[in-house]
Coordinates of C-alpha atoms and ligand atoms in Angstrom, one line a residue:
X1 CA 0.1 0.1 -0.1
X2 CA 3.1 2.4 -0.1
X3 CA 3.3 2.1 -3.3
X4 CA 2.5 6.0 -4.7
X5 CA 1.2 3.8 -7.8
X6 CA -0.9 1.9 -5.5
X7 CA -3.4 5.5 -5.0
X8 CA -4.2 6.6 -8.6
X9 CA -6.8 8.5 -7.7
X10 CA -5.1 10.9 -4.8
X11 CA -1.9 11.3 -6.6
X12 CA -2.7 12.3 -9.9
X13 CA -5.2 14.9 -9.2
X14 CA -2.3 16.2 -6.9
X15 CA -0.5 15.9 -9.8
X16 CA -2.7 18.0 -12.3
X17 CA -2.6 21.1 -9.5
X18 CA 1.4 21.8 -9.3
X19 CA 2.0 20.8 -12.5
X20 CA -0.4 23.5 -13.8
X21 CA 2.1 25.3 -11.8
X22 CA 5.2 24.2 -13.4
X23 CA 3.5 24.9 -17.2
X24 CA 3.2 28.1 -16.5
X25 CA 6.7 29.1 -15.7
X26 CA 8.5 26.1 -17.9
X27 CA 7.5 27.9 -21.4
X28 CA 9.6 27.2 -24.3
X29 CA 10.6 30.6 -23.9
X30 CA 14.6 31.0 -25.8
X31 CA 14.5 34.0 -23.9
X32 CA 14.7 34.0 -20.0
X33 CA 16.0 37.4 -17.0
X34 CA 19.7 36.1 -17.5
X35 CA 19.5 36.0 -21.9
X36 CA 17.9 39.5 -21.0
X37 CA 20.6 40.7 -19.1
X38 CA 23.9 38.6 -21.5
X39 CA 21.7 40.9 -24.5
X40 CA 21.6 44.1 -22.4
X41 CA 25.7 43.7 -22.2
X42 CA 26.0 43.5 -25.3
X43 CA 24.8 46.3 -26.2
X44 CA 26.3 48.3 -23.7
X45 CA 29.9 46.9 -24.6
X46 CA 29.9 45.6 -20.9
X47 CA 32.7 42.8 -21.0
X48 CA 33.9 44.0 -25.1
X49 CA 31.4 41.3 -26.4
X50 CA 32.9 38.5 -25.0
X51 CA 30.1 36.0 -23.2
X52 CA 32.3 33.9 -21.1
X53 CA 30.5 31.2 -17.9
X54 CA 31.4 28.2 -15.7
X55 CA 29.7 25.9 -14.4
X56 CA 32.2 25.2 -10.7
X57 CA 31.1 21.5 -9.1
X58 CA 32.9 20.8 -5.7
X59 CA 33.9 17.2 -6.2
X60 CA 32.5 15.7 -3.5
X61 CA 29.6 13.7 -5.4
X62 CA 28.6 12.6 -8.5
X63 CA 26.2 15.1 -10.1
X64 CA 22.6 14.8 -10.2
X65 CA 20.2 16.4 -12.7
X66 CA 20.3 19.2 -10.4
X67 CA 23.8 19.8 -11.6
X68 CA 22.6 18.9 -15.8
X69 CA 20.5 21.9 -15.0
X70 CA 23.0 24.4 -14.3
X71 CA 25.1 22.2 -16.8
X72 CA 22.9 23.1 -19.8
X73 CA 22.3 26.7 -18.9
X74 CA 26.4 27.1 -18.7
X75 CA 27.1 25.7 -21.1
X76 CA 24.2 26.4 -23.8
X77 CA 24.1 30.8 -22.6
X78 CA 28.0 29.8 -23.7
X79 CA 27.2 28.1 -27.5
X80 CA 24.2 29.7 -27.9
X81 CA 26.4 33.3 -28.0
X82 CA 29.1 31.7 -29.2
X83 CA 31.2 32.1 -25.8
X84 CA 33.3 30.0 -23.6
X85 CA 32.1 28.0 -20.6
X86 CA 34.7 26.5 -18.4
X87 CA 34.9 23.8 -15.8
X88 CA 36.1 24.5 -12.0
X89 CA 36.7 21.8 -9.8
X90 CA 36.4 24.2 -7.1
X91 CA 37.8 22.1 -4.4
X92 CA 38.9 24.1 -1.2
X93 CA 37.5 21.2 1.0
X94 CA 40.5 18.8 1.3
X95 CA 38.5 16.5 3.3
X96 CA 35.5 15.7 1.4
X97 CA 36.9 14.9 -2.1
X98 CA 37.7 12.8 -3.9
X99 CA 39.7 11.9 -7.4
X100 CA 36.7 9.3 -8.0
X101 CA 33.8 12.7 -8.2
X102 CA 36.4 14.2 -10.1
X103 CA 36.9 11.2 -13.1
X104 CA 33.1 10.8 -12.9
X105 CA 32.1 14.5 -13.3
X106 CA 34.0 15.1 -16.1
X107 CA 32.6 11.9 -17.5
X108 CA 28.9 13.2 -17.3
X109 CA 30.0 16.9 -19.1
X110 CA 31.3 15.4 -21.3
X111 CA 28.2 12.0 -21.8
X112 CA 25.6 16.2 -21.7
X113 CA 27.0 16.9 -24.7
X114 CA 29.2 19.5 -23.6
X115 CA 32.9 20.5 -24.4
X116 CA 35.0 22.6 -22.6
X117 CA 37.7 22.7 -24.9
X118 CA 41.0 23.2 -23.0
X119 CA 39.4 24.9 -20.2
X120 CA 39.5 22.3 -17.6
X121 CA 40.6 24.5 -14.3
X122 CA 40.5 23.5 -10.4
X123 CA 40.2 26.4 -7.9
X124 CA 43.2 25.0 -6.9
X125 CA 45.3 26.1 -8.6
X126 CA 45.2 29.3 -7.5
X127 CA 46.0 28.7 -4.1
X128 CA 49.1 30.7 -4.3
X129 CA 47.0 33.3 -5.9
X130 CA 44.8 33.8 -3.9
X131 CA 47.1 33.6 -0.3
X132 CA 48.8 36.8 -2.4
X133 CA 45.4 38.4 -3.0
X134 CA 44.6 37.4 1.0
X135 CA 47.9 39.5 2.0
X136 CA 47.2 41.9 0.2
X137 CA 43.6 42.6 2.4
X138 CA 45.8 42.1 6.1
X139 CA 48.6 44.6 4.2
X140 CA 45.0 47.2 3.7
X141 CA 43.8 46.7 6.9
X142 CA 40.7 45.0 5.6
X143 CA 41.6 41.6 7.2
X144 CA 42.8 40.9 10.6
X145 CA 43.5 36.8 12.0
X146 CA 41.2 35.4 14.7
X147 CA 42.0 33.9 17.1
X148 CA 38.3 33.3 18.5
X149 CA 37.0 29.7 18.9
X150 CA 34.5 28.1 16.5
X151 CA 32.2 28.4 18.2
X152 CA 33.1 32.0 19.9
X153 CA 32.9 33.2 16.6
X154 CA 29.4 31.6 16.2
X155 CA 28.4 33.4 19.2
X156 CA 30.1 36.8 18.1
X157 CA 28.2 37.3 14.6
X158 CA 25.1 38.1 16.5
X159 CA 21.4 37.1 14.5
X160 CA 18.9 37.9 11.8
X161 CA 17.6 40.5 14.8
X162 CA 20.7 41.1 17.0
X163 CA 23.7 43.3 15.5
X164 CA 27.1 40.7 16.1
X165 CA 30.2 42.4 18.3
X166 CA 32.7 42.5 17.0
X167 CA 36.4 40.6 18.2
X168 CA 38.6 41.2 21.0
X169 CA 41.6 40.7 17.6
X170 CA 40.2 42.5 15.2
X171 CA 42.3 45.4 15.9
X172 CA 45.7 44.0 15.4
X173 CA 48.5 46.1 13.3
X174 CA 49.0 44.9 10.3
X175 CA 52.1 43.4 11.0
X176 CA 50.5 41.1 13.7
X177 CA 48.2 40.0 11.1
X178 CA 50.9 39.0 8.2
X179 CA 53.1 37.7 11.1
X180 CA 50.6 35.2 12.2
X181 CA 48.6 34.5 8.6
X182 CA 52.2 33.2 7.3
X183 CA 52.9 31.1 10.3
X184 CA 49.0 30.3 10.3
X185 CA 49.9 28.5 6.3
X186 CA 53.8 27.3 7.8
X187 CA 51.8 24.9 9.5
X188 CA 52.7 26.5 13.0
X189 CA 49.1 26.3 15.0
X190 CA 46.7 23.0 15.1
X191 CA 42.8 23.5 13.6
X192 CA 41.0 25.7 14.4
X193 CA 43.7 27.3 16.4
X194 CA 42.8 30.7 14.1
X195 CA 41.2 32.1 11.0
X196 CA 41.9 35.3 8.3
X197 CA 38.9 37.2 8.1
X198 CA 37.7 40.2 6.2
X199 CA 37.2 43.0 8.0
X200 CA 33.6 44.7 7.1
X201 CA 31.3 45.4 9.3
X202 CA 30.1 43.4 12.1
X203 CA 26.5 45.0 11.9
X204 CA 25.5 44.5 8.6
X205 CA 22.1 43.0 8.3
X206 CA 23.4 40.6 6.0
X207 CA 25.1 38.0 7.9
X208 CA 27.2 37.2 5.1
X209 CA 29.3 40.0 5.8
X210 CA 29.7 40.0 9.4
X211 CA 34.0 39.6 9.7
X212 CA 33.4 36.6 7.6
X213 CA 35.7 33.6 7.6
X214 CA 38.1 33.8 4.5
X215 CA 40.7 30.8 5.4
X216 CA 40.9 28.0 8.2
X217 CA 43.5 25.7 8.9
X218 CA 43.2 22.2 8.6
X219 CA 46.0 19.7 8.4
X220 CA 45.1 17.3 5.1
X221 CA 46.5 16.0 2.7
X222 CA 44.2 17.5 -0.6
X223 CA 43.5 15.7 -3.4
X224 CA 46.1 18.1 -5.2
X225 CA 48.0 19.6 -3.9
X226 CA 48.7 17.0 -1.4
X227 CA 50.1 18.5 1.7
X228 CA 51.3 21.7 0.5
X229 CA 48.5 23.2 2.2
X230 CA 48.0 23.4 5.7
X231 CA 45.5 26.3 5.6
X232 CA 42.2 26.4 2.6
X233 CA 40.0 29.6 1.5
X234 CA 36.5 29.1 2.3
X235 CA 33.8 28.7 -0.5
X236 CA 33.1 32.9 -1.0
X237 CA 36.4 34.2 -0.8
X238 CA 37.9 31.6 -3.7
X239 CA 34.9 31.5 -5.8
X240 CA 34.5 35.1 -7.2
X241 CA 38.3 35.8 -7.6
X242 CA 38.5 31.7 -9.4
X243 CA 35.4 33.5 -11.6
X244 CA 37.8 36.9 -12.1
X245 CA 41.0 34.9 -12.9
X246 CA 39.1 33.3 -14.8
X247 CA 37.9 36.2 -16.9
X248 CA 34.6 34.7 -16.7
X249 CA 31.6 37.1 -17.9
X250 CA 28.8 35.7 -16.0
X251 CA 28.8 33.6 -13.3
X252 CA 25.2 31.9 -12.8
X253 CA 24.2 29.9 -10.0
X254 CA 21.9 29.1 -7.5
X255 CA 19.0 31.0 -5.6
X256 CA 20.7 30.8 -2.1
X257 CA 23.4 32.2 -3.4
X258 CA 22.0 35.7 -3.5
X259 CA 22.7 36.9 0.1
X260 CA 26.4 35.9 -0.7
X261 CA 26.4 38.7 -3.7
X262 CA 27.4 41.3 -2.0
X263 CA 30.4 39.9 -0.1
X264 CA 30.7 38.8 -4.1
X265 CA 31.5 42.1 -5.2
X266 CA 33.3 43.4 -2.0
X267 CA 36.5 40.9 -2.2
X268 CA 36.2 41.9 -6.1
X269 CA 36.7 45.3 -5.0
X270 CA 38.4 46.1 -2.3
X271 CA 40.9 43.8 -4.5
X272 CA 40.4 46.4 -7.5
X273 CA 40.8 43.3 -10.3
X274 CA 38.4 41.9 -13.0
X275 CA 34.6 41.8 -12.1
X276 CA 32.2 39.3 -13.3
X277 CA 28.9 40.0 -13.2
X278 CA 26.7 37.1 -10.9
X279 CA 22.9 35.9 -11.5
X280 CA 21.2 33.4 -9.2
X281 CA 18.3 31.4 -10.6
X282 CA 16.3 29.2 -9.3
X283 CA 17.2 25.6 -8.1
X284 CA 15.9 22.6 -10.1
X285 CA 13.6 20.3 -7.5
X286 CA 11.5 17.1 -9.3
X287 CA 9.2 15.4 -7.4
X288 CA 9.5 12.4 -5.7
X289 CA 13.5 12.9 -5.2
X290 CA 16.5 14.0 -3.4
X291 CA 18.8 16.3 -4.7
X292 CA 21.1 16.8 -2.3
X293 CA 24.0 15.6 -3.0
X294 CA 24.6 14.5 1.1
X295 CA 22.3 12.6 1.0
X296 CA 22.5 10.3 -2.1
X297 CA 26.1 9.9 0.3
X298 CA 24.0 8.5 2.6
X299 CA 21.8 6.5 0.4
X300 CA 24.9 5.2 -1.5
X301 CA 27.3 5.1 1.4
X302 CA 24.1 3.1 3.8
X303 CA 23.1 0.7 0.7
X304 CA 20.1 1.6 -0.2
X305 CA 20.9 2.1 -3.2
X306 CA 23.1 0.0 -5.4
X307 CA 25.8 2.4 -5.3
X308 CA 25.5 6.1 -7.2
X309 CA 24.6 4.9 -10.4
X310 CA 22.1 3.0 -9.4
X311 CA 18.6 3.3 -12.2
X312 CA 17.0 4.7 -9.6
X313 CA 19.1 7.7 -8.5
X314 CA 19.2 11.1 -9.7
X315 CA 22.3 11.0 -10.5
X316 CA 23.2 11.7 -14.3
X317 CA 25.7 8.3 -13.9
X318 CA 21.9 6.8 -12.8
X319 CA 19.8 8.1 -15.8
X320 CA 22.8 7.0 -17.8
X321 CA 22.2 3.2 -16.9
X322 CA 18.5 3.5 -16.7
X323 CA 18.6 4.0 -20.4
X324 CA 18.3 8.3 -20.0
X325 CA 19.9 9.9 -23.0
X326 CA 21.7 12.7 -23.1
X327 CA 19.3 15.0 -25.8
X328 CA 16.3 13.8 -23.3
X329 CA 17.6 15.6 -20.5
X330 CA 18.8 19.1 -22.5
X331 CA 14.9 18.8 -23.9
X332 CA 14.0 18.8 -20.3
X333 CA 16.5 21.7 -19.2
X334 CA 15.8 24.1 -21.8
X335 CA 11.5 23.2 -21.2
X336 CA 11.4 24.2 -17.9
X337 CA 13.6 27.5 -18.0
X338 CA 14.8 29.6 -15.4
X339 CA 13.5 31.0 -12.8
X340 CA 13.7 33.7 -10.3
X341 CA 11.7 31.9 -8.1
X342 CA 11.9 28.3 -6.6
X343 CA 9.5 25.6 -7.7
X344 CA 9.3 22.4 -8.1
X345 CA 9.0 20.8 -11.2
X346 CA 7.2 17.2 -11.5
X347 CA 9.3 14.3 -12.3
X348 CA 6.2 13.5 -15.5
X349 CA 8.0 16.0 -16.9
X350 CA 11.6 14.4 -17.2
X351 CA 9.9 11.5 -19.1
X352 CA 7.5 12.7 -20.9
X353 CA 10.5 14.4 -22.6
X354 CA 12.2 10.6 -22.9
X355 CA 9.4 9.4 -24.0
X356 CA 9.3 11.8 -27.0
X357 CA 12.3 11.1 -27.7
X358 CA 12.4 6.8 -27.4
X359 CA 9.5 6.8 -29.6
X360 CA 11.1 8.1 -32.4
X361 CA 14.0 5.9 -32.2
X362 CA 14.4 3.6 -29.9
X363 CA 13.5 0.5 -32.1
X364 CA 10.2 -2.3 -31.1
X365 CA 10.8 -6.1 -29.4
X366 CA 9.0 -8.5 -28.1
X367 CA 9.7 -9.9 -24.4
X368 CA 7.3 -11.6 -22.0
X369 CA 8.3 -10.4 -18.6
X370 CA 5.8 -13.1 -16.9
X371 CA 5.8 -16.1 -19.4
X372 CA 2.8 -17.9 -19.9
X373 CA 3.3 -21.2 -22.5
X374 CA 1.0 -21.2 -25.1
X375 CA 0.7 -24.0 -27.2
X376 CA -1.0 -23.4 -31.2
X377 CA -2.2 -27.3 -31.0
X378 CA -3.3 -27.2 -34.6
X379 CA 0.6 -26.1 -36.1
X380 CA 2.8 -28.7 -37.6
X381 CA 5.7 -29.7 -35.2
X382 CA 9.0 -28.6 -36.0
X383 CA 7.4 -25.6 -38.4
X384 CA 9.3 -22.5 -37.7
X385 CA 8.2 -19.7 -40.0
X386 CA 10.1 -16.5 -40.0
X387 CA 7.3 -13.6 -39.6
X388 CA 8.0 -9.7 -41.3
X389 CA 7.9 -6.9 -38.0
X390 CA 8.6 -3.3 -38.5
X391 CA 10.6 -2.0 -36.4
X392 CA 9.5 1.2 -36.5
X393 CA 6.1 2.3 -37.2
X394 CA 6.9 5.8 -36.1
X395 CA 9.9 5.9 -39.0
X396 CA 10.2 3.3 -42.1
X397 CA 13.3 4.1 -42.5
X398 CA 14.3 1.1 -39.2
X399 CA 13.7 -1.8 -41.4
X400 CA 12.0 -4.6 -40.3
X401 CA 13.0 -7.9 -39.4
X402 CA 12.5 -11.4 -38.7
X403 CA 10.7 -13.0 -35.9
X404 CA 10.0 -16.3 -35.8
X405 CA 7.0 -17.4 -35.2
X406 CA 6.4 -21.5 -33.8
X407 CA 4.3 -24.3 -32.2
X408 CA 5.4 -23.1 -28.6
X409 CA 5.2 -19.9 -27.2
X410 CA 5.0 -17.6 -24.3
X411 CA 2.3 -14.6 -24.1
X412 CA 2.3 -12.4 -21.0
X413 CA 0.6 -14.3 -17.7
X414 CA -1.4 -11.0 -17.1
X415 CA -2.9 -11.4 -21.3
X416 CA -4.8 -14.0 -19.7
X417 CA -7.7 -14.6 -17.8
X418 CA -10.2 -17.3 -16.9
X419 CA -12.6 -15.7 -15.5
X420 CA -12.6 -12.1 -18.2
X421 CA -14.2 -8.9 -16.5
X422 CA -15.5 -6.8 -18.7
X423 CA -13.4 -4.3 -20.6
X424 CA -11.2 -7.4 -20.8
X425 CA -9.7 -8.0 -24.5
X426 CA -7.1 -10.2 -23.7
X427 CA -7.4 -14.0 -23.6
X428 CA -9.8 -16.2 -22.5
X429 CA -11.5 -19.1 -22.3
X430 CA -13.1 -19.2 -26.0
X431 CA -11.2 -16.1 -26.9
X432 CA -9.9 -14.3 -29.5
X433 CA -6.6 -12.7 -30.1
X434 CA -3.8 -12.0 -32.0
X435 CA -0.4 -12.4 -31.7
X436 CA 1.3 -9.0 -33.6
X437 CA 3.1 -9.6 -36.6
X438 CA 1.1 -13.9 -37.0
X439 CA -1.8 -15.0 -36.3
X440 CA -4.9 -14.6 -35.2
X441 CA -5.7 -17.5 -32.2
X442 CA -8.4 -18.9 -30.0
X443 CA -7.7 -20.4 -26.2
X444 CA -9.6 -24.3 -26.2
X445 CA -8.2 -25.3 -23.0
X446 CA -6.5 -24.0 -20.0
X447 CA -4.5 -26.6 -18.3
X448 CA -3.8 -26.0 -14.6
X449 CA -1.7 -27.6 -11.7
X450 CA -3.4 -30.0 -9.5
X451 CA -1.8 -29.3 -7.0
X452 CA -1.9 -25.5 -6.6
X453 CA -4.4 -24.5 -9.0
X454 CA -2.1 -22.3 -10.7
X455 CA -2.6 -21.6 -14.8
X456 CA 0.9 -23.1 -16.2
X457 CA -0.6 -23.8 -19.9
X458 CA -2.7 -22.5 -22.5
X459 CA -4.0 -25.3 -25.7
X460 CA -5.4 -22.8 -28.4
X461 CA -5.2 -22.9 -31.8
X462 CA -4.5 -20.5 -34.8
X463 CA -6.3 -19.5 -37.8
X464 CA -3.7 -20.5 -41.1
X465 CA -6.1 -17.8 -42.6
X466 CA -4.7 -14.5 -40.7
X467 CA -1.3 -14.1 -40.9
X468 CA -1.1 -10.6 -40.6
X469 CA 0.1 -8.5 -43.8
X470 CA -1.7 -11.3 -45.6
X471 CA -4.9 -10.9 -47.8
X472 CA -7.9 -11.9 -44.3
X473 CA -5.5 -10.2 -42.6
X474 CA -8.1 -7.2 -42.1
X475 CA -10.5 -10.1 -39.6
X476 CA -10.5 -7.1 -37.0
X477 CA -10.3 -9.0 -33.4
X478 CA -9.9 -6.0 -30.7
X479 CA -7.1 -7.5 -28.6
X480 CA -3.1 -8.1 -30.2
X481 CA -0.7 -9.3 -27.9
X482 CA 3.0 -9.3 -28.0
X483 CA 4.8 -12.9 -27.7
X484 CA 8.0 -14.8 -28.2
X485 CA 8.5 -18.3 -29.6
X486 CA 9.8 -21.0 -26.8
X487 CA 12.2 -22.6 -28.4
X488 CA 13.7 -19.5 -29.9
X489 CA 13.4 -17.0 -27.2
X490 CA 17.0 -15.5 -25.4
X491 CA 16.7 -15.5 -21.3
X492 CA 16.8 -12.5 -20.1
X493 CA 16.5 -11.0 -17.0
X494 CA 13.9 -7.3 -16.4
X495 CA 14.4 -4.7 -13.1
X496 CA 11.5 -2.8 -12.7
X497 CA 11.7 0.9 -11.1
X498 CA 9.0 2.9 -9.7
X499 CA 10.0 6.2 -7.5
X500 CA 12.7 6.2 -4.7
X501 CA 10.6 7.6 -2.3
X502 CA 6.7 7.3 -1.6
X503 CA 6.3 11.6 -0.7
X504 CA 6.0 14.0 -3.0
X505 CA 8.4 16.6 -1.0
X506 CA 10.6 13.8 0.3
X507 CA 12.6 16.9 1.5
X508 CA 9.3 17.5 3.2
X509 CA 10.4 15.4 7.1
X510 CA 7.9 15.2 9.8
X511 CA 8.8 15.9 13.4
X512 CA 10.9 12.9 14.6
X513 CA 11.6 11.4 11.2
X514 CA 14.3 11.2 8.5
X515 CA 14.1 11.6 4.6
X516 CA 14.8 8.0 4.6
X517 CA 11.6 7.3 6.3
X518 CA 9.7 7.7 3.0
X519 CA 12.4 5.1 0.9
X520 CA 9.8 3.6 -1.2
X521 CA 9.9 0.1 -0.2
X522 CA 9.0 -0.9 -4.2
X523 CA 11.3 0.5 -5.7
X524 CA 12.7 -2.1 -7.4
X525 CA 11.4 -5.8 -8.6
X526 CA 13.1 -7.4 -10.6
X527 CA 12.2 -10.6 -12.8
X528 CA 14.1 -13.9 -13.4
X529 CA 13.2 -16.0 -16.4
X530 CA 11.6 -13.7 -18.9
X531 CA 11.7 -14.7 -22.3
X532 CA 12.6 -11.5 -25.1
X533 CA 13.0 -12.1 -29.4
X534 CA 16.6 -14.0 -29.9
X535 CA 18.1 -10.8 -32.1
X536 CA 17.9 -9.1 -29.6
X537 CA 21.6 -11.8 -28.6
X538 CA 24.6 -9.8 -28.2
X539 CA 23.1 -6.6 -27.4
X540 CA 25.6 -4.0 -25.4
X541 CA 25.2 -2.4 -23.1
X542 CA 23.2 1.2 -23.1
X543 CA 21.5 0.1 -25.6
X544 CA 18.0 0.9 -25.8
X545 CA 14.5 -0.8 -27.2
X546 CA 10.9 -0.1 -26.5
X547 CA 9.2 -3.4 -25.4
X548 CA 5.7 -3.7 -27.3
X549 CA 3.4 -2.0 -24.9
X550 CA 5.3 -2.8 -21.7
X551 CA 7.6 0.2 -22.1
X552 CA 11.1 1.4 -23.0
X553 CA 14.2 -0.9 -21.5
X554 CA 17.7 -0.4 -21.5
X555 CA 20.3 -2.8 -21.9
X556 CA 22.3 -2.9 -18.3
X557 CA 26.4 -3.6 -18.1
X558 CA 25.5 -6.4 -15.5
X559 CA 24.2 -8.7 -18.5
X560 CA 26.1 -11.4 -20.0
X561 CA 26.4 -13.7 -23.2
X562 CA 23.7 -15.9 -22.2
X563 CA 21.7 -13.6 -20.3
X564 CA 20.6 -9.8 -21.1
X565 CA 19.8 -7.8 -17.9
X566 CA 17.2 -4.4 -18.8
X567 CA 16.4 -1.7 -16.7
X568 CA 12.7 -0.5 -17.6
X569 CA 13.4 2.9 -17.9
X570 CA 9.8 4.2 -18.4
X571 CA 7.1 2.9 -18.7
X572 CA 4.5 3.1 -21.7
X573 CA 1.6 5.3 -20.3
X574 CA 2.3 9.0 -20.2
X575 CA 1.1 10.9 -17.5
X576 CA 2.7 13.9 -18.1
X577 CA 1.0 13.9 -21.8
X578 CA -2.2 13.3 -19.8
X579 CA -2.6 15.9 -18.7
X580 CA -1.0 19.2 -21.0
X581 CA -4.1 17.6 -22.9
X582 CA -6.6 18.6 -20.0
X583 CA -4.8 21.5 -19.5
X584 CA -5.4 22.9 -23.2
X585 CA -8.9 21.9 -23.3
X586 CA -9.5 23.6 -19.6
Ligands
ATP1 P1 24.2 19.7 -3.7 O1 23.2 20.1 -2.4 O2 23.4 19.4 -4.0 O3 25.0 19.1 -2.9 P2 25.8 22.1 -5.1 O4 24.9 23.2 -4.7 O5 26.5 21.9 -2.8 O6 24.6 21.1 -4.9 P3 28.1 21.7 -6.3 O7 29.0 21.4 -6.6 O8 28.4 23.1 -5.0 O9 26.7 21.6 -5.3 O10 27.4 22.2 -7.6 C1 28.0 23.3 -8.8 C2 26.4 23.9 -9.2 O11 25.5 23.6 -9.5 C3 26.1 25.7 -8.7 O12 26.5 26.4 -9.5 C4 25.7 25.0 -7.8 O13 25.0 25.9 -8.0 C5 24.6 23.9 -9.1 N1 23.3 23.3 -9.1 C6 23.3 22.1 -8.0 N2 21.8 22.5 -7.4 C7 21.9 22.6 -8.8 C8 20.4 22.4 -8.5 N3 18.9 21.8 -8.2 N4 18.8 23.1 -9.6 C9 20.3 23.7 -9.4 N5 21.6 24.1 -10.6 C10 21.9 23.0 -9.2
MG2 MG1 28.4 23.4 -3.1

């Protein structure tokens, strides 16, 4: 009962409401407030006609679909304006960062279809330069070494309603500050003993401006600089100066940095260096999805999923393994657009973009996920026909293939009902259906397991006159089923996925609970005795198909020569298309 699918009524209604909100802000307008700013800057020649953006991930986890939006935006804008976009690792925290993350991030950006060419940078490459900038601030009396502990600094900072208090160390002489800062670098003091702070305004209404920390002591090895440094610069100081060093024009980041912008500007102004423009946009939130690297890491480390690339994860590597295409993610990013206000996008929008593409590109094949044996009693034994099947009705250029048909077949267990309800137009005793690309068959007799009463096989007859494409093919029956020939079928394992969380907003945690309490216990269903068309033998990991009537599937790297493994990328049912239709009607 926890699966969201079990309450379609409730969910559908909610979704329609939620999504209506999203579509109004998410139209496919080519322009938005960021592009308007850039257009204006080009008109006034603010950056001599240049557009230069950057994507600055911190290598402390794998990228997720939210990052994909940021990547598509920064790289996309650069491409649109004939500009450049840098990839810059924001690697100022030695303890959380790993080479594995750096590599996965590069792979993901490339896979999405973007190219930083020779502009791969690391904030850590600027450590010497950043240190020199900090020394400059000290020399000008704009930064000081503070001996307060982290806890004391927090207490002195004040609150939104109370001004902060000045540290007793705030008025040290320039000479003393220079000496102490140098000795911080030289490793004379333990972690946390001292910090370097900017001297701004302890009464500022913006807490970020109350003498923010610029450097802290951390005796830790860095993935690139090793043990060269034991002081590390803070994000706010590093980021604006890295942008400046790289001559970025428009530095796009998410809304939570809006209150950091005055600080971004302050450092650049005080140091009197090249000054990029920071512009904030709303981050992407997706229904039924968690988008924080810290929480995703927890899911991986505690084994709630099978790694960062588990197909249920919203990571780019998870989506890739699931069968998502880079094109569909780029289309999605474009469609949802950029806004100044936070909102949640219905995950159905992402699925819709994928279906739209796969419908055009994915070859159709037949696969039986839960096989039920069918014996065609009046079909000659040992006879095999190679029937012609269209690969994609949406695209004739994809041609046709041959599918073997024989006396012993498998059909989907759920396509048979001994006691069919109204409007069940599939197999039932005495009923006729068409087998796709083949013949009309009639269910003559049902064989059950004597002990359990379970249906184990169906005996059917076929009408040889009704071959698909033949002269009498026009004879109509209501249902058409997919099938595979038993002797020819290939074994497969199929993994079916549902939302990883049962709650539409898993970040909205009730008191006494944790986001993991909303994990969907039915998010993965593994079917191990599926049967697929023999033509799929040898399919490479990453190959995508539409399994007729079942959805889109992608070959998983776990596949073996004698047993393919498939991930269900997405079902055929398009809730988003329905929602859109309902909207245009109303
Ligand atoms: P998380 O909060 O998921 O841990 P982060 O912001 O700490 O992510 P970074 O590596 O610092 O991760 O992010 C790199 C860039 O991606 C930043 O410019 C950030 O603004 C952007 N970004 C991160 N999450 C999203 C999101 N959900 N939507 C859009 N952009 C995002
Ligand atoms: Mg961050």
